mmCIF file of C-alpha atoms in Angstrom:
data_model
loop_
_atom_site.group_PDB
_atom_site.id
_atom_site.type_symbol
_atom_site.label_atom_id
_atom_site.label_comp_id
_atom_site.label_asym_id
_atom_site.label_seq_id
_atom_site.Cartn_x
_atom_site.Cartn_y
_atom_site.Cartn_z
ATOM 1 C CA UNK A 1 41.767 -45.799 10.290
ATOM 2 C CA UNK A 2 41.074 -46.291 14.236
ATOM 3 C CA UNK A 3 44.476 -44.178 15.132
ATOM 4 C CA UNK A 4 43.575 -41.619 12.478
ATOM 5 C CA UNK A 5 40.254 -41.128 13.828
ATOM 6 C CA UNK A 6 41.570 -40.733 17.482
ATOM 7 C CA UNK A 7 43.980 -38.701 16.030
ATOM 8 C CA UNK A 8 41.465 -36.141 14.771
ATOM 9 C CA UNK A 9 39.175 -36.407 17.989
ATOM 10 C CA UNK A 10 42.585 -35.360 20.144
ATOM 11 C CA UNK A 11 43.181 -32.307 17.967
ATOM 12 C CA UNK A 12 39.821 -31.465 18.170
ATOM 13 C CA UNK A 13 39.425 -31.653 21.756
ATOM 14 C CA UNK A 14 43.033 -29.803 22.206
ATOM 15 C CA UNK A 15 42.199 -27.179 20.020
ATOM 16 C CA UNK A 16 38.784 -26.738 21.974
ATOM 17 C CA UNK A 17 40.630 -26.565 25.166
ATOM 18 C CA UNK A 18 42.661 -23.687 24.421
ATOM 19 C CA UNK A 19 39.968 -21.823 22.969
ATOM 20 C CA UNK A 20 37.832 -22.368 25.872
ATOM 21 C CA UNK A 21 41.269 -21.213 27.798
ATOM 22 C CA UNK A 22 41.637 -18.584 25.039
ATOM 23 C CA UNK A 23 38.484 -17.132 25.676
ATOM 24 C CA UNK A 24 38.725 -16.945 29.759
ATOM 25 C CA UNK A 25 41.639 -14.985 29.430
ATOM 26 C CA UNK A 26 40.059 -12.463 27.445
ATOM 27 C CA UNK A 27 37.898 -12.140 29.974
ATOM 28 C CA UNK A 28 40.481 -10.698 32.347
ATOM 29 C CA UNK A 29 40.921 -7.586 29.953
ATOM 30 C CA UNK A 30 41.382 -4.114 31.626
ATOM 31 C CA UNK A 31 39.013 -4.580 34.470
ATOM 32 C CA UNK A 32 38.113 -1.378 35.780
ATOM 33 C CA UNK A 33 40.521 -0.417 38.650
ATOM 34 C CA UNK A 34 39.915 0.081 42.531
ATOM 35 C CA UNK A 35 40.621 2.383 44.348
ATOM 36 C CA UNK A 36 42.029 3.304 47.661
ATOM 37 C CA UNK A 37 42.026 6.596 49.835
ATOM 38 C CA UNK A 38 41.572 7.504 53.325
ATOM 39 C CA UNK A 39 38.453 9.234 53.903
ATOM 40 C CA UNK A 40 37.771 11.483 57.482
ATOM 41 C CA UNK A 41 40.598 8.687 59.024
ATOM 42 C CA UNK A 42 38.658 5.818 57.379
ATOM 43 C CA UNK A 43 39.947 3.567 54.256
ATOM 44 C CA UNK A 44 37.718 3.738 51.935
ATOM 45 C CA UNK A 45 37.641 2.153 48.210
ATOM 46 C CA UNK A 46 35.590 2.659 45.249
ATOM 47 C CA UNK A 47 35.187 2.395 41.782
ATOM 48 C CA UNK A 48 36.205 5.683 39.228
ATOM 49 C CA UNK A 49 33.006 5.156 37.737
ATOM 50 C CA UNK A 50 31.013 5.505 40.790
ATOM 51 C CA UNK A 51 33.159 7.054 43.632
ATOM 52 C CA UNK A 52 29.866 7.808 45.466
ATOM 53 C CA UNK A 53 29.681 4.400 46.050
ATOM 54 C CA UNK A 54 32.128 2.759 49.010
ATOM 55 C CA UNK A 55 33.049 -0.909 48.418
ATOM 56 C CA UNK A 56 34.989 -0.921 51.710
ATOM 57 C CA UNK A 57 35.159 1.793 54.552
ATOM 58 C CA UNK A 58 37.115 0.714 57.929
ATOM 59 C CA UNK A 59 39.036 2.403 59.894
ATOM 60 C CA UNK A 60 43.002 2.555 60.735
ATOM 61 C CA UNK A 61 43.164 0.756 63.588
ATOM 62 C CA UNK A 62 46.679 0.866 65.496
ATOM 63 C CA UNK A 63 47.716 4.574 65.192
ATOM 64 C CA UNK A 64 45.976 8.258 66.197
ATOM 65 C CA UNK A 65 48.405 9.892 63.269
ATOM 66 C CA UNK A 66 46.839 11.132 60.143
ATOM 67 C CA UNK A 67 47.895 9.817 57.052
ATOM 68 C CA UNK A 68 48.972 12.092 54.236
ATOM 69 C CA UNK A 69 49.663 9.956 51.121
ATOM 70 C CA UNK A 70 49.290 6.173 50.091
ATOM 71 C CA UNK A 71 50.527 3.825 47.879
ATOM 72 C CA UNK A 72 49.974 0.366 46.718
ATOM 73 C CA UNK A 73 52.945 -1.974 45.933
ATOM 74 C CA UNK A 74 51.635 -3.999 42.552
ATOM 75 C CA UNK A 75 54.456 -7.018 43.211
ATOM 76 C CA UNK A 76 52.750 -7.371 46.786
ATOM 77 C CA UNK A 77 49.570 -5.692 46.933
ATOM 78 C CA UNK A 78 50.483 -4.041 49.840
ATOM 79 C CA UNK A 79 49.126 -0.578 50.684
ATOM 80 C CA UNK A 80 51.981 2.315 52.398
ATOM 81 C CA UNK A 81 51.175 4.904 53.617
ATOM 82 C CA UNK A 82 52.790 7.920 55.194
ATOM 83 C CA UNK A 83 51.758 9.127 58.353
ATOM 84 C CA UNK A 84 52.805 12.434 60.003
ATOM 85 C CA UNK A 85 53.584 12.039 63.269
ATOM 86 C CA UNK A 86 54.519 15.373 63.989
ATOM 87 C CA UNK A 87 54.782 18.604 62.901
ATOM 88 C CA UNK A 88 58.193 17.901 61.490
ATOM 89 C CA UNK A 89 58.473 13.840 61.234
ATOM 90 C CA UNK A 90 56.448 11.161 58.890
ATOM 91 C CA UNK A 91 56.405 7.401 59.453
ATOM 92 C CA UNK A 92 55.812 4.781 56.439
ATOM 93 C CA UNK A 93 53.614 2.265 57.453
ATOM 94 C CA UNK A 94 51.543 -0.578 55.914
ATOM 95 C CA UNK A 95 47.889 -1.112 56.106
ATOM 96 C CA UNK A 96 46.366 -4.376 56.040
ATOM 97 C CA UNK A 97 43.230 -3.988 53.857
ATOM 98 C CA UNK A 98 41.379 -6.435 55.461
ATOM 99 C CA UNK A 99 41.324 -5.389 59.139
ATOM 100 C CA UNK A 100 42.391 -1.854 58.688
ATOM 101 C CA UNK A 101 45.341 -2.585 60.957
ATOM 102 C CA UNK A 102 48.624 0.090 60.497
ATOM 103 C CA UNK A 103 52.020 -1.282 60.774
ATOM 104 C CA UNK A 104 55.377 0.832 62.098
ATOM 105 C CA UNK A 105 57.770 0.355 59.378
ATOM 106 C CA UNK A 106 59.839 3.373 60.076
ATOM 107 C CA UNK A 107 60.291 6.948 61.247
ATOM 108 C CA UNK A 108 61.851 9.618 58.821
ATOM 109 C CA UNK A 109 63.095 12.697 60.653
ATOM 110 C CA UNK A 110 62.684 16.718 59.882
ATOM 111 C CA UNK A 111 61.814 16.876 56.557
ATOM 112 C CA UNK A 112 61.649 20.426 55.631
ATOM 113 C CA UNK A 113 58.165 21.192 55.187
ATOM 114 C CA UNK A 114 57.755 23.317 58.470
ATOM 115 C CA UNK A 115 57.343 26.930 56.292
ATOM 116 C CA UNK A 116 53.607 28.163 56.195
ATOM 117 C CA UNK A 117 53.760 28.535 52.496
ATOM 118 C CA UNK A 118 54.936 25.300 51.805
ATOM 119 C CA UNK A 119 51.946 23.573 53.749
ATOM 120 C CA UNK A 120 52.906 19.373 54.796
ATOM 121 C CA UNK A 121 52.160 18.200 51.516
ATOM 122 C CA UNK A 122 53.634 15.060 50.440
ATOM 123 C CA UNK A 123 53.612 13.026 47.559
ATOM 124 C CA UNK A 124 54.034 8.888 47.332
ATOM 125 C CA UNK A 125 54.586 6.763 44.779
ATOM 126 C CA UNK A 126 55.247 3.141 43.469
ATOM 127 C CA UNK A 127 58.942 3.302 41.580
ATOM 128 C CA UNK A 128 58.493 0.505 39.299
ATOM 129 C CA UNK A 129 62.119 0.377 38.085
ATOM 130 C CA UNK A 130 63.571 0.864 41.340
ATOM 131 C CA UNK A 131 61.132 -1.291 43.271
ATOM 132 C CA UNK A 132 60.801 1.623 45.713
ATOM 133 C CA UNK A 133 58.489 4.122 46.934
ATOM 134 C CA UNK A 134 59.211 7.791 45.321
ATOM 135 C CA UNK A 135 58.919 10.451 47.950
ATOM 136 C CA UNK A 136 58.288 14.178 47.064
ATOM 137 C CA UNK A 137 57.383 17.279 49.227
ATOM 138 C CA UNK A 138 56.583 20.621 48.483
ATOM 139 C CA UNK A 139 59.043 21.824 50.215
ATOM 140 C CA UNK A 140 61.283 20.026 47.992
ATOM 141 C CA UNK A 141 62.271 16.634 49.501
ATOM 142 C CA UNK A 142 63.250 14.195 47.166
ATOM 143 C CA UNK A 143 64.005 10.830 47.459
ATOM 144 C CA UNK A 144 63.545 7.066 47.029
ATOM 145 C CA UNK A 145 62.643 4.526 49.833
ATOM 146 C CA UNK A 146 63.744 1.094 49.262
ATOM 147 C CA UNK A 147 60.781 -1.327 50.507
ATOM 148 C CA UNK A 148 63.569 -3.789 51.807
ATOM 149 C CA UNK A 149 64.501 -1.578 54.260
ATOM 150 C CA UNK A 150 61.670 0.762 54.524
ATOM 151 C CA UNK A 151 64.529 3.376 54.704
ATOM 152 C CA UNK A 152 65.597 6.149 52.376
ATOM 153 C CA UNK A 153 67.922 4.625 49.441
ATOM 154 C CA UNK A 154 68.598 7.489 47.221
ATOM 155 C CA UNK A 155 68.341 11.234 47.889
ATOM 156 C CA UNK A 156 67.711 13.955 44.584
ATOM 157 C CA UNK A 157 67.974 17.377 44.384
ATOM 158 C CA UNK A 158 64.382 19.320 44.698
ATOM 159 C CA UNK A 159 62.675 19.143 41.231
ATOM 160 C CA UNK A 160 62.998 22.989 39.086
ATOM 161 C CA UNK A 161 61.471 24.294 36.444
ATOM 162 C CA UNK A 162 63.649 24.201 33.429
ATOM 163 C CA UNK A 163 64.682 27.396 31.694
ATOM 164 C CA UNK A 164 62.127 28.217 29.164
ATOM 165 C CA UNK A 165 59.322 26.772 30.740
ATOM 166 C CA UNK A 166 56.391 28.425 31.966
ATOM 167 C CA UNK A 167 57.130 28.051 35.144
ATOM 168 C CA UNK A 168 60.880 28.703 35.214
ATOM 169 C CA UNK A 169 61.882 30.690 38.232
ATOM 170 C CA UNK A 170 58.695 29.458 40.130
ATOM 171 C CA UNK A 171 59.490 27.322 43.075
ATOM 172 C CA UNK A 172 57.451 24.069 42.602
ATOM 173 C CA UNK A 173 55.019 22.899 45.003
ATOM 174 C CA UNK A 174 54.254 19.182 43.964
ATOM 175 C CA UNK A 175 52.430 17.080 46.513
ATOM 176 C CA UNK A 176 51.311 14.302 44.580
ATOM 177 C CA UNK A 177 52.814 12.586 42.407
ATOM 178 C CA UNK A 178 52.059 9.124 40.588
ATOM 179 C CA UNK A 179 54.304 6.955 38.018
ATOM 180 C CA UNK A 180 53.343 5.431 34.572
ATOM 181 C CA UNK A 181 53.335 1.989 34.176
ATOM 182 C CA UNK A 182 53.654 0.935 37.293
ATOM 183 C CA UNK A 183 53.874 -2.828 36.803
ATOM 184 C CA UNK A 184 56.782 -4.906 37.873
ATOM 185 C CA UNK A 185 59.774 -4.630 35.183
ATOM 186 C CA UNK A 186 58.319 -1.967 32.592
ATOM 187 C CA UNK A 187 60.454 -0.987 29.541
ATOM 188 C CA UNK A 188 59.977 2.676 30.811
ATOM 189 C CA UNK A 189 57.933 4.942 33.009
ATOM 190 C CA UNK A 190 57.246 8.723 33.929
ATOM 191 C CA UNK A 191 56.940 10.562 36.720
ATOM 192 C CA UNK A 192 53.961 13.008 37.021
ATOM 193 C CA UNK A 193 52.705 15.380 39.922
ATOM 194 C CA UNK A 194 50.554 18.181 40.440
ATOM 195 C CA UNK A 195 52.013 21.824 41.749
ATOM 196 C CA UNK A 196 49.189 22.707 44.396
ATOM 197 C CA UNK A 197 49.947 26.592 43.891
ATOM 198 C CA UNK A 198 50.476 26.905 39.831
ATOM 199 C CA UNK A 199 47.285 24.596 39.745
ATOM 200 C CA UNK A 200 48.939 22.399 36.992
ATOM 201 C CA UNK A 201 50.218 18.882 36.054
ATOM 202 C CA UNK A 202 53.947 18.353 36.072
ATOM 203 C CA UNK A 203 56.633 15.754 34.679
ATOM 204 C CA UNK A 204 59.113 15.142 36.826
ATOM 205 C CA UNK A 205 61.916 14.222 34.379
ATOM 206 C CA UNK A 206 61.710 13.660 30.987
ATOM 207 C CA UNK A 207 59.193 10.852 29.206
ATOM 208 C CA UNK A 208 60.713 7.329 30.014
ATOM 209 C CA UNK A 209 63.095 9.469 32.356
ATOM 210 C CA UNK A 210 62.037 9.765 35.934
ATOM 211 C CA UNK A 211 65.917 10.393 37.708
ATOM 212 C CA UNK A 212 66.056 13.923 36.609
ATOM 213 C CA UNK A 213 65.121 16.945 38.948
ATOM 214 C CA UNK A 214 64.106 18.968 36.111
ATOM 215 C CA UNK A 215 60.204 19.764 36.195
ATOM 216 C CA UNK A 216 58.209 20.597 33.122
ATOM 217 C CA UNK A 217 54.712 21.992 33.218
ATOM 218 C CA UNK A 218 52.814 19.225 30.627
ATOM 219 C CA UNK A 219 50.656 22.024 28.642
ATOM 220 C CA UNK A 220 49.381 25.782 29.252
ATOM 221 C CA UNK A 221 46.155 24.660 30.426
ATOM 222 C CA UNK A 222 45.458 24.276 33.843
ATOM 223 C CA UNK A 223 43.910 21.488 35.755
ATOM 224 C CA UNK A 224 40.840 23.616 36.225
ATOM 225 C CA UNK A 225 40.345 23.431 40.133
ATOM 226 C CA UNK A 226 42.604 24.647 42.972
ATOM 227 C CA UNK A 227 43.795 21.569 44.257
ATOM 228 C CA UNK A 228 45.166 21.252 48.253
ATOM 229 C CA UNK A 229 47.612 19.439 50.544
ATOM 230 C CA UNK A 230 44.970 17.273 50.956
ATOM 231 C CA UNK A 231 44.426 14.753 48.180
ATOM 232 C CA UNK A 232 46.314 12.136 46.241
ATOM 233 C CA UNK A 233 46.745 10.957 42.388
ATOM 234 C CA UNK A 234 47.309 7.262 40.956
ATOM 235 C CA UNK A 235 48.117 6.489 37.433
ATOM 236 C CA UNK A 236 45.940 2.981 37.011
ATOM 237 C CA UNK A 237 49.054 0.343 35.858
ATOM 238 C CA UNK A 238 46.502 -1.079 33.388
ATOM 239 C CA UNK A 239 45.374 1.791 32.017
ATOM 240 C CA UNK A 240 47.862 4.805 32.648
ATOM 241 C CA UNK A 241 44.573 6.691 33.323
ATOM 242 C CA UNK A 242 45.000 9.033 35.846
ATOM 243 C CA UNK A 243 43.166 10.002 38.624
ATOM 244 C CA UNK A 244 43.046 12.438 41.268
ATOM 245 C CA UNK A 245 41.410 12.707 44.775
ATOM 246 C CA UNK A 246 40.867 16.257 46.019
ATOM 247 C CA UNK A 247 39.383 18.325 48.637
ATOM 248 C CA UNK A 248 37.781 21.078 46.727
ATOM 249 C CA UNK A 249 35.075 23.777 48.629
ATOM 250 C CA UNK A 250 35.526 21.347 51.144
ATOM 251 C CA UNK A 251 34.160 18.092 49.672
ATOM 252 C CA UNK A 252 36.548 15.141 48.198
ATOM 253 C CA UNK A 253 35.762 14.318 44.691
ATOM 254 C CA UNK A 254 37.643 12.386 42.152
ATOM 255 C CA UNK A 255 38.522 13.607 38.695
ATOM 256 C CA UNK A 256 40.234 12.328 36.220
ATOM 257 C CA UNK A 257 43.496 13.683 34.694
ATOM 258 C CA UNK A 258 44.517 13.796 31.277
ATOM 259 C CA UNK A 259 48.207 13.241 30.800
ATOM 260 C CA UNK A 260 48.367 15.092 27.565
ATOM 261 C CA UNK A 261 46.480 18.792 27.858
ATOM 262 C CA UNK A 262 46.490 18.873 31.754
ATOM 263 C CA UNK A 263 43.229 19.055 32.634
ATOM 264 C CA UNK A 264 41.023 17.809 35.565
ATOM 265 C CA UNK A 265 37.674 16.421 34.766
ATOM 266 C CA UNK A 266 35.387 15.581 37.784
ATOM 267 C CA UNK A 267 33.592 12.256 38.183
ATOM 268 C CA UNK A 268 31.452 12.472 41.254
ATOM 269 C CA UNK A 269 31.841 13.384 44.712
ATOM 270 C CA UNK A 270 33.653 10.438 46.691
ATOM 271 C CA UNK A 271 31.552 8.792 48.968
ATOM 272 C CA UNK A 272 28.352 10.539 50.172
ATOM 273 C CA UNK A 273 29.614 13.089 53.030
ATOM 274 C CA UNK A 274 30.033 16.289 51.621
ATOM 275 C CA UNK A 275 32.500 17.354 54.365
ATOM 276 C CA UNK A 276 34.933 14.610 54.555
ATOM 277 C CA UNK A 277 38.894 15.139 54.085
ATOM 278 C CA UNK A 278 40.506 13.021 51.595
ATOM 279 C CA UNK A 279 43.919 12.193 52.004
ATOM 280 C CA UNK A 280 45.923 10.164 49.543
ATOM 281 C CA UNK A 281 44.674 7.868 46.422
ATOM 282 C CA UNK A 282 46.239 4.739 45.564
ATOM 283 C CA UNK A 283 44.951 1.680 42.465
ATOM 284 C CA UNK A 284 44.706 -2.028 43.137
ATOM 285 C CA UNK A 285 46.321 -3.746 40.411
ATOM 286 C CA UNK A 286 43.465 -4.390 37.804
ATOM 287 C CA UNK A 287 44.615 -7.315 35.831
ATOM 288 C CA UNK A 288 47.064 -10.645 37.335
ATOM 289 C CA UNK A 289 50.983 -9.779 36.071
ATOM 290 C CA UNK A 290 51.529 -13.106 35.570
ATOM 291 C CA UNK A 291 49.059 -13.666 32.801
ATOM 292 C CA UNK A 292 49.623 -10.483 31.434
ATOM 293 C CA UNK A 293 52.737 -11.834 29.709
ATOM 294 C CA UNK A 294 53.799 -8.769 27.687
ATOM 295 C CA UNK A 295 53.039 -6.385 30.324
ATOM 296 C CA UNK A 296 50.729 -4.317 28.727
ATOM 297 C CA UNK A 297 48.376 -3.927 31.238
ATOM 298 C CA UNK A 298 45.634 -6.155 29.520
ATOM 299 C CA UNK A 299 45.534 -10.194 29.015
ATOM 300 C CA UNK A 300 44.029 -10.830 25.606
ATOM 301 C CA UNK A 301 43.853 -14.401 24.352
ATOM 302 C CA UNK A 302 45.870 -13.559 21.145
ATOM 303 C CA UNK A 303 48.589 -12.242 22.427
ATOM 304 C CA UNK A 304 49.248 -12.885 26.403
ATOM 305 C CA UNK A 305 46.864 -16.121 26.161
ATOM 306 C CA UNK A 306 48.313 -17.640 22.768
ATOM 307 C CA UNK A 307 51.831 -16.806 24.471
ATOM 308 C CA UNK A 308 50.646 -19.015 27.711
ATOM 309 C CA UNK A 309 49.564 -21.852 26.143
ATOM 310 C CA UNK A 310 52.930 -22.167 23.887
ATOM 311 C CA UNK A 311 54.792 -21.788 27.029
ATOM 312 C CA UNK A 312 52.404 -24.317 28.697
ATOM 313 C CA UNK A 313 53.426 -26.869 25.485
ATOM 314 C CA UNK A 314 56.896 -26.188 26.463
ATOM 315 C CA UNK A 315 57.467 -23.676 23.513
ATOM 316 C CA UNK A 316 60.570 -21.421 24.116
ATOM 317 C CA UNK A 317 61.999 -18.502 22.401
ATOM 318 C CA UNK A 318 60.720 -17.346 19.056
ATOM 319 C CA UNK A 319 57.975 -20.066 18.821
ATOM 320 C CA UNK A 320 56.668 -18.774 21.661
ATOM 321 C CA UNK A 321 56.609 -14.866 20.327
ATOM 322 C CA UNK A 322 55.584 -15.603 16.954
ATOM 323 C CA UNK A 323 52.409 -13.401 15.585
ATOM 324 C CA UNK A 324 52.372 -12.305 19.039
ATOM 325 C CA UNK A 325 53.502 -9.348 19.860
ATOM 326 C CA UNK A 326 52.223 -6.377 17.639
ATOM 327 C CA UNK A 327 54.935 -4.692 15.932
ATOM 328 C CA UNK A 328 52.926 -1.237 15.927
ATOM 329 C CA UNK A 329 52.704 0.040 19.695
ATOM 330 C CA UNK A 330 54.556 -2.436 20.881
ATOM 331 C CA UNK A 331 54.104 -3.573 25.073
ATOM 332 C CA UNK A 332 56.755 -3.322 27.159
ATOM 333 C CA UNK A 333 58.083 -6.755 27.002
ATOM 334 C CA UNK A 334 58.651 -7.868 23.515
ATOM 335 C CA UNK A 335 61.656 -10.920 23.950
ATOM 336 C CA UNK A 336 61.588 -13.974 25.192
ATOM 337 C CA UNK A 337 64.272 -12.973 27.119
ATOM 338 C CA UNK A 338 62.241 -10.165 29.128
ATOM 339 C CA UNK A 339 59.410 -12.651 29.050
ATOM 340 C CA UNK A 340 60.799 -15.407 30.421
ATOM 341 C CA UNK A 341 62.757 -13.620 33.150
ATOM 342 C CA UNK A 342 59.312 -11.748 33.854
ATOM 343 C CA UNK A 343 57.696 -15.197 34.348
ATOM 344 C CA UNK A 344 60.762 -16.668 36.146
ATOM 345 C CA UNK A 345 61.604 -13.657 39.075
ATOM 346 C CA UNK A 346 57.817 -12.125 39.487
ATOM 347 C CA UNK A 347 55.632 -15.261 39.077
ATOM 348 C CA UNK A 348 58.056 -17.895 40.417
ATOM 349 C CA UNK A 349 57.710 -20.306 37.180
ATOM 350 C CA UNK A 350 60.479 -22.850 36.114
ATOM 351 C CA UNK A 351 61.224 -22.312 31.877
ATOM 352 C CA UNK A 352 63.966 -23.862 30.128
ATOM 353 C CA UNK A 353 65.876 -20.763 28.801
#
C-alpha cells in the first residue's frame, strides 16, 4: 500500500509539472513582433500597434553612409543592412542593436541603378531556404548574398511581368521586398515586393517558389498610397503579417499589407516627427525557434509543448508526434525526421535518431 501510494503522489506531481510547463509555454504564443527601421539616420524600433511610440532610438555610430534597406537574420538575430556608399556602390554591414555600432562586411560594386527613373531603390531580405540575404533593385539587380561570405552567391535574371498579367510589358520597379516564413528550415516560402511606380504588391515567383524571375501583380487593387525609394517591408516570421514602412507627403508611417487583395492599411505615423525619412523595416523574431518545435510560428502547449516534454522523457519518433500535429493546416515541420534535425542543427540538442 506504501509504494502504491507514492506511486500515485509521483504521477500526480509529474503530471502537475508538465502542466505547469504546459501552461508557460502557451504563454510564449505569437507575441506581437518588433520592429526595426532607421529613422532620420537613427535606429529606431517599435511596436505595429503603436509605431508612434519608440522602444529604442540610437544612432549608427561608425559610418556617415545612409542606409537604404535592413534585414534581420532570425538564426542570429543579427540586423544587415545596406548602405550606399556612393552613387553607384552599396556596402552590407551589421548593426549591433545595442550600441548602434555598424560593421564593414563588404563592398558590392556598380550596381545599375544610376538612371533617374529608376531612383537607388533597393530591396533586402532574409532567404530562409538559402540562409542568405535576397537582394533586389529597381533597376533590376537580382541576386543572393551568402551570410558566410557576405558576398554575392547566386545571380538571377531581373524579375518580368509574365504574359497575361496586368503588368506585362511594364518594367518592374520593386524596392522592397520581404519573404514568407522566414524561420530557419521552412517547408516553403514566397517572395513578395512592392513596384514603387505601378503602386502595387508583387510575387516574385510563384507561391512556395521564390527562384523564378517571373513577377505577378497579387490582385487589381492597388496598395492605396504612392509608395517611394524610401521605405522598407517585413513579413513578421510568426505571423506572415506584413508590414510596410513608407515615406508618404513626407512623413514615415507604417501600414500594414494584406498578402491576398494588395492593399495598404495605415497604422499610425512612426515615431512622433512628422518630417523624418524612413529607410528600411526589418522584425525581431517574435517567438524562440527552438520551442516552437513544428515551426509554425507559435509555441502552444498541445502541440510544440506536449512535443517537448515527450522529447524531454526521451520519446522519439512517432510517440513523440502522436495527436500532435494537426492534420488540417498542417505547420511546416510535420516528421520526426524534420523535427529532430530542426532541434539537432538550429538549437544544438543531442536526440537519439
Amino acid at each position: 500500500m506504501p509504494t502504491t501510494l507514492a506511486h500515485r503522489q509521483f504521477r500526480s506531481a509529474f503530471c502537475a509539472l508538465i502542466l505547469l510547463c504546459l501552461s508557460a509555454l502557451s504563454s510564449f504564443a505569437a507575441a506581437t513582433p518588433t520592429l526595426y527601421a532607421i529613422l532620420s539616420g537613427n535606429i529606431v524600433s517599435f511596436k505595429p500597434d503603436a509605431p508612434g511610440t519608440l522602444l529604442t532610438n540610437r544612432p549608427d555610430v561608425g559610418t556617415s553612409d545612409s542606409a537604404r534597406a535592413i534585414e534581420i537574420d532570425p538564426t542570429t538575430g543579427h540586423l544587415y543592412a545596406m548602405y550606399q556608399t556612393s552613387a553607384t556602390s552599396y556596402g552590407l554591414r551589421r548593426i549591433n542593436l545595442s550600441t548602434g555600432y555598424v560593421s564593414d562586411l563588404s563592398l558590392f560594386g556598380t550596381l545599375t541603378t544610376t538612371s533617374a527613373a529608376a531612383g537607388v531603390g533597393v530591396g533586402l531580405a532574409y532567404d530562409p531556404l538559402a540562409h542568405g540575404l535576397r537582394v533586389i533593385t529597381a533597376a533590376g539587380d537580382n541576386f543572393l548574398i551568402s551570410l558566410a561570405t557576405a558576398q554575392p552567391s547566386f545571380y538571377f535574371s531581373p524579375p518580368a511581368y509574365i504574359t497575361g498579367d496586368t503588368g506585362f510589358g511594364i518594367t518592374p520597379y520593386i524596392e522592397h521586398i520581404a519573404y514568407t516564413n522566414a524561420i530557419p528550415s521552412p517547408s516553403t516560402t514566397t517572395l513578395y515586393g512592392i513596384d514603387t511606380q505601378r503602386n502595387v504588391l508583387v510575387r516574385v515567383g510563384t507561391a512556395g517558389s521564390p527562384y523564378s524571375t517571373q513577377a505577378y501583380t497579387v490582385s487589381t487593387f492597388a496598395l492605396g498610397i504612392n509608395p517611394t525609394d524610401y521605405g522598407g517591408f517585413v513579413i513578421d516570421p510568426a505571423t506572415n503579417r506584413a508590414y510596410a514602412a513608407m515615406t508618404v507627403d513626407g512623413a514615415p508611417r507604417l501600414y500594414e499589407v494584406n498578402l491576398v487583395t494588395g492593399v495598404a492599411i495605415f497604422l499610425g505615423q512612426i515615431g512622433t516627427s512628422a518630417t523624418a525619412r524612413v529607410e528600411g523595416l526589418a522584425a525581431a523574431p517574435g517567438v524562440n525557434h527552438c520551442l516552437d518545435i513544428d515551426g509554425d510560428g507559435e509555441i502552444l502547449a498541445h502541440r510544440d509543448g506536449l512535443m517537448l516534454t515527450r522529447i524531454a522523457l526521451g520519446m522519439t519518433g512517432s510517440a513523440v508526434l502522436a495527436n500532435a500535429i494537426p492534420t488540417f493546416n498542417p505547420p511546416p515541420r510535420t516528421t520526426w525526421a524534420a523535427i529532430r534535425t530542426h532541434l539537432v542543427d538550429r538549437c544544438g540538442m543531442t536526440i537519439t535518431p
